[in-house]
C-alpha cells in the first residue's frame, strides 16, 4: 500500500502527533509506504511531496505546527494559482498516477474535509482526521488543537486578572473562534472570567456595562473573555477586516478593542483589551492533545487498513469512531443554548451579556 498524507487549513498543536501516529502505524502494522504532500492540497496542485519514514517522524510528537506545512486557501477545485480554475483532474492524476497513491489521509478542518469529500466522490480513497482549535467540526466531541488553545486562553486570563485586580480595571481578552464560542467558553471558565461573550449569544452592550458597573462598586474589577465572532445584538456582524489572503476574504479580529472603546465612556474605571490571536495556534500541544492526536492518527491508519474510506475519524465520549465525510463536511458545531457548561457558569455567577442582566 502507498498512502499519501496532508495537513490542510490553519495550523495547530497536535498536527505532528497525528502525522507521526499515522506514519508509524501504517509502516509498522501495514508495511505501507507513506508520502507526505507539502502544504495541504497546494502540494497536489504544485506536485510537491516527500517520503515519510520512521526517521522522518521521530521526535515530532511535541512539536507544534506541521512538518509538511499547510495552506489555508489551496483548493484544487478553485485554485488561486490558476486564476480560480478547477485543476482537480491534474491534482488527482498527480496523486494516483505520478505518485501511485492507493489512498489519502487528509488532516484538517471544515475546508479540508469539504475538498477531501469532493476527491472521494471522484474516486480517490480518502480518510479524514478532524483538526481545528475552534472545536466546531460536526460529528466529533473534540478536535485536537482545541485543548492547547484553551490552555493558552486560561493562562492569558490568569495574567490579565493580576492587572485587573491591581488597577481596578475591566480587562478584555479576545479569543479565536469564528463561528463557535467553544474556546472562549472553556478558556473563560478555566481562566475565571467574570463574563464570557460568545458568537452564539449576541450580547447587549448596556447589559455588559451594567454588569461592569455593579462589579466596580463591589469587586472593583472585571475579567471579560470574548470570542472574535461575538457581536452586540445591535450589530449585525462581529468586527471584521477584509484581507485578501484569507479564506473567503474575511477575517475576524478586533471585537475586543471595539468593546473596550464602547465600554470606556460608560464606566468610571479604565478598560483594556488584549487580542490573543495566533498565540492560541502555536507552540507545543498539551498532553491531552498529544494523546488525542495520537489516537486519531492511529484510528485513521486502521480505517485505511480495513478499507473504510470516505470517512472521518471522530471522538464520541471517550471512544474513537468514524462518520462519513459527507456528514462531516460543510457544517459547524456551535455551542447549544442548553449546554451544561453554560448552566454551570451561570450557576457560579458568570455573565453572558444578555439583556436579562439589566
Ligand atoms: O479556524 C481556526 C482559526 O484559527 C480561527 O479561529 C481563526 O479565525 C482563523 O483560523 C484564522 O485564520 P488565519 O490563520 O488564516 O488568520
XYZ file of C-alpha atoms and ligand atoms in Angstrom:
374
model
C 0.000 0.000 0.000
C 1.181 3.557 -0.726
C -0.626 6.169 1.325
C -0.493 9.959 0.965
C -0.815 12.280 3.933
C -1.556 16.020 4.027
C -2.322 18.734 6.564
C -4.652 21.493 5.410
C -6.118 24.725 6.802
C -4.891 26.627 9.838
C -2.046 25.063 11.772
C -2.453 23.958 15.372
C -0.618 21.947 18.038
C -1.047 18.207 17.541
C -0.728 18.042 13.747
C 2.731 16.493 14.008
C 1.477 13.980 16.560
C -1.116 12.833 14.008
C 1.475 12.663 11.209
C 3.703 10.584 13.480
C 0.926 8.187 14.527
C -0.453 7.623 11.025
C 3.020 7.082 9.564
C 4.268 4.707 12.267
C 1.023 2.676 12.308
C 0.894 2.320 8.502
C 4.570 1.346 8.278
C 4.643 -0.957 11.286
C 1.208 -2.591 11.008
C 0.547 -2.485 7.278
C 4.037 -2.421 5.802
C 2.845 0.568 3.819
C 4.828 3.263 2.067
C 3.889 6.787 3.175
C 4.277 10.040 1.226
C 3.729 13.476 2.721
C 2.086 16.059 0.472
C 3.579 19.505 1.025
C 1.380 22.377 2.310
C -2.012 20.679 2.208
C -3.857 20.443 -1.087
C -1.414 23.005 -2.537
C 1.076 20.139 -2.826
C -1.312 18.261 -5.116
C -1.548 21.351 -7.336
C 2.206 22.055 -7.378
C 3.283 18.380 -7.332
C 5.245 18.789 -4.099
C 5.699 15.777 -1.820
C 8.295 13.883 0.197
C 8.677 10.336 1.569
C 7.765 9.814 5.220
C 9.555 7.033 7.075
C 10.112 6.307 10.750
C 13.151 8.594 10.861
C 11.165 11.466 9.332
C 8.607 11.408 12.146
C 10.976 10.745 15.031
C 10.947 13.482 17.707
C 7.971 15.459 16.338
C 5.305 14.402 18.863
C 5.738 17.552 20.969
C 6.495 19.906 18.079
C 3.818 22.484 17.211
C 2.642 23.130 13.680
C 3.167 20.609 10.860
C 6.412 19.322 9.323
C 4.552 19.068 5.998
C 3.466 22.692 6.038
C -0.119 23.729 5.354
C -2.107 26.283 3.424
C -5.443 27.848 4.283
C -6.677 28.656 0.755
C -5.399 25.871 -1.517
C -8.443 24.354 -3.212
C -7.745 22.319 -6.409
C -11.376 22.794 -7.387
C -10.827 26.551 -7.413
C -7.064 27.018 -7.495
C -5.803 30.548 -6.803
C -2.608 29.681 -8.711
C -4.636 29.189 -11.912
C -6.967 32.156 -11.696
C -9.532 30.157 -9.735
C -9.725 27.365 -12.322
C -10.610 23.764 -11.448
C -7.323 21.813 -11.569
C -8.662 18.816 -9.615
C -8.137 16.423 -12.543
C -4.410 17.253 -12.655
C -4.193 17.057 -8.878
C -5.900 13.655 -8.906
C -3.584 12.450 -11.643
C -0.536 13.549 -9.648
C -1.797 11.620 -6.629
C -2.892 8.469 -8.419
C -0.648 8.248 -11.496
C 2.547 10.165 -10.700
C 2.766 9.181 -7.041
C 0.772 5.962 -7.328
C -1.143 6.604 -4.131
C -3.696 3.984 -3.094
C -5.342 6.362 -0.624
C -5.035 9.777 1.004
C -5.275 10.755 4.678
C -6.380 14.399 4.923
C -5.870 16.115 8.285
C -7.708 19.407 8.546
C -10.751 21.425 9.425
C -14.011 22.092 7.656
C -12.483 23.407 4.446
C -10.138 20.430 4.176
C -12.970 17.947 4.728
C -15.090 19.590 2.020
C -12.236 19.217 -0.513
C -11.418 15.691 0.684
C -15.051 14.697 0.237
C -15.047 16.018 -3.350
C -11.963 13.940 -4.153
C -13.654 10.923 -2.551
C -16.566 11.436 -4.936
C -14.069 11.462 -7.816
C -12.949 8.027 -6.699
C -9.885 8.797 -4.572
C -9.987 6.667 -1.383
C -9.812 9.231 1.425
C -9.792 9.196 5.233
C -10.256 12.468 7.145
C -8.837 13.464 10.551
C -10.582 16.437 12.225
C -8.365 19.367 13.202
C -9.232 22.824 14.425
C -8.623 24.856 17.539
C -12.250 26.010 17.167
C -13.594 22.549 18.100
C -16.553 23.239 15.787
C -16.486 20.267 13.386
C -19.776 18.360 13.372
C -19.781 14.714 14.434
C -16.856 14.778 16.853
C -16.954 15.803 20.507
C -13.396 17.139 20.348
C -10.811 18.119 17.781
C -7.124 18.137 18.647
C -5.672 21.640 18.951
C -8.634 22.824 20.979
C -7.280 21.852 24.411
C -3.977 23.572 23.624
C -5.790 26.776 22.626
C -7.896 26.663 25.804
C -4.694 26.327 27.858
C -3.307 29.491 26.222
C -6.513 31.430 26.958
C -6.583 30.181 30.544
C -3.015 31.298 31.189
C -3.632 34.658 29.486
C -6.655 35.296 31.726
C -4.588 34.411 34.811
C -2.120 37.095 33.760
C -4.751 39.682 32.858
C -6.526 39.090 36.171
C -3.490 40.355 38.113
C -3.635 43.664 36.248
C -7.440 43.822 36.603
C -7.129 43.438 40.371
C -4.087 45.713 40.746
C -5.609 48.606 38.771
C -9.303 48.041 39.395
C -9.818 47.684 35.662
C -12.001 45.854 33.157
C -9.622 43.581 31.238
C -10.856 42.049 27.999
C -9.255 39.024 26.299
C -10.324 38.305 22.707
C -10.027 34.656 21.680
C -10.235 32.925 18.323
C -13.403 31.118 17.315
C -15.003 32.469 14.135
C -18.464 30.938 14.368
C -18.403 28.830 17.530
C -17.534 30.077 21.014
C -16.020 26.859 22.422
C -12.565 28.395 23.014
C -14.000 31.444 24.792
C -16.384 29.269 26.815
C -13.873 26.703 28.084
C -10.970 29.166 28.176
C -13.105 31.678 30.042
C -14.224 29.063 32.559
C -10.669 27.810 33.059
C -9.350 31.361 33.469
C -12.049 32.505 35.875
C -13.627 35.076 33.562
C -16.460 37.050 35.143
C -18.148 37.454 31.755
C -17.943 35.312 28.596
C -19.247 36.629 25.262
C -19.984 34.084 22.534
C -20.873 34.303 18.815
C -23.919 32.120 19.536
C -25.315 34.623 22.056
C -25.312 38.228 20.750
C -24.786 40.474 23.768
C -26.396 43.706 24.990
C -23.788 46.470 25.395
C -25.959 48.092 28.052
C -26.080 44.807 29.967
C -22.295 44.426 29.743
C -21.826 47.986 31.035
C -24.337 47.486 33.857
C -22.555 44.282 34.911
C -19.179 46.030 34.937
C -20.583 48.998 36.907
C -22.001 46.638 39.535
C -18.598 44.999 39.885
C -16.809 48.368 40.007
C -18.678 49.109 43.242
C -18.128 45.613 44.677
C -15.158 43.598 43.468
C -13.564 46.593 41.783
C -12.541 44.779 38.584
C -13.958 42.595 35.794
C -12.401 39.972 33.519
C -14.152 39.518 30.149
C -13.406 36.714 27.656
C -14.871 37.456 24.213
C -14.758 35.298 21.057
C -13.694 37.066 17.838
C -17.040 36.056 16.313
C -19.118 37.597 19.124
C -21.145 40.720 18.441
C -23.615 43.054 20.076
C -27.255 42.299 19.331
C -27.495 45.739 17.713
C -24.615 44.986 15.347
C -25.367 42.553 12.534
C -21.813 41.220 12.385
C -18.711 40.996 14.517
C -15.768 43.254 13.891
C -14.019 42.105 10.754
C -11.456 43.156 8.252
C -11.185 42.316 4.579
C -7.845 40.669 3.955
C -7.052 39.383 0.510
C -5.005 36.485 1.808
C -7.698 34.881 3.887
C -10.301 32.194 3.164
C -13.410 33.923 1.873
C -11.547 37.230 2.099
C -12.967 37.995 5.503
C -11.042 37.666 8.731
C -12.345 38.420 12.159
C -10.468 40.261 14.839
C -10.813 43.383 16.922
C -14.147 42.939 18.688
C -12.249 43.170 21.998
C -10.956 46.621 21.031
C -14.419 47.580 19.836
C -15.899 46.573 23.221
C -13.153 48.460 25.053
C -13.934 51.671 23.130
C -17.683 51.289 23.649
C -17.374 50.486 27.370
C -14.789 53.103 28.403
C -17.149 56.125 28.342
C -19.810 54.161 30.226
C -17.620 53.223 33.218
C -15.744 55.121 35.919
C -12.730 52.817 35.714
C -10.301 52.004 32.924
C -10.789 49.320 30.255
C -8.021 47.476 28.391
C -8.217 44.726 25.782
C -5.795 42.082 24.507
C -6.254 40.198 21.222
C -4.734 36.732 21.746
C -4.819 35.870 18.044
C -2.375 33.300 16.717
C -0.725 32.778 20.080
C -3.608 30.290 20.512
C -2.471 28.341 17.447
C 1.241 27.951 18.157
C 3.522 26.079 20.461
C 3.666 22.547 21.733
C 0.432 20.523 22.165
C -0.852 19.817 25.654
C -0.598 16.241 26.914
C -4.324 15.810 26.242
C -3.914 16.928 22.629
C -0.866 14.706 22.126
C -2.874 11.691 23.237
C -5.999 12.636 21.244
C -3.946 13.362 18.115
C -2.120 10.042 18.502
C -5.436 8.193 18.911
C -6.875 9.955 15.850
C -3.819 9.149 13.754
C -3.794 5.506 14.775
C -7.529 5.185 14.119
C -7.096 6.759 10.680
C -4.483 4.097 9.895
C -6.968 1.391 10.996
C -9.605 2.831 8.648
C -7.080 2.695 5.789
C -6.070 -0.837 6.779
C -9.684 -2.017 6.741
C -10.547 -0.153 3.546
C -13.126 2.052 5.302
C -12.694 5.074 3.030
C -14.832 8.182 2.658
C -14.903 8.507 6.432
C -13.595 10.927 9.083
C -12.230 9.891 12.459
C -14.274 11.212 15.409
C -14.244 11.150 19.202
C -17.588 10.203 20.731
C -17.438 10.384 24.517
C -14.098 8.701 25.078
C -14.272 6.362 22.081
C -12.710 6.840 18.656
C -15.054 6.108 15.771
C -15.778 7.479 12.331
C -18.538 9.159 10.351
C -18.969 9.664 6.619
C -17.085 12.592 5.132
C -20.404 13.748 3.671
C -21.797 14.085 7.183
C -18.637 15.862 8.400
C -18.067 18.291 5.570
C -19.570 21.762 5.497
C -21.183 22.027 8.921
C -20.431 23.859 12.162
C -20.871 22.525 15.673
C -21.981 25.562 17.708
C -22.417 25.908 21.480
C -26.052 24.853 22.053
C -28.128 27.185 24.301
C -28.769 24.342 26.767
C -25.153 23.214 27.068
C -24.203 22.097 30.576
C -21.177 24.394 30.678
C -23.476 27.405 30.240
C -25.666 26.444 33.202
C -22.587 25.608 35.275
C -21.050 29.003 34.507
C -24.298 30.865 35.205
C -24.645 28.963 38.475
C -21.288 30.359 39.540
C -22.259 33.916 38.587
C -20.576 34.136 35.188
C -22.498 36.540 32.925
C -23.028 36.178 29.168
C -24.007 39.763 28.368
C -27.728 39.131 27.969
C -30.270 41.907 28.379
C -31.713 39.975 31.355
C -28.799 41.431 33.320
C -30.450 44.871 33.132
O -10.209 28.102 12.145
C -9.161 28.269 13.017
C -8.789 29.718 13.089
O -7.727 29.824 13.957
C -9.925 30.631 13.535
O -10.177 30.528 14.910
C -9.386 31.967 13.115
O -10.379 32.956 12.944
C -8.741 31.631 11.771
O -8.365 30.245 11.837
C -7.533 32.481 11.475
O -7.108 32.101 10.172
P -5.699 32.655 9.586
O -4.618 31.815 10.178
O -5.850 32.476 8.107
O -5.567 34.086 10.016
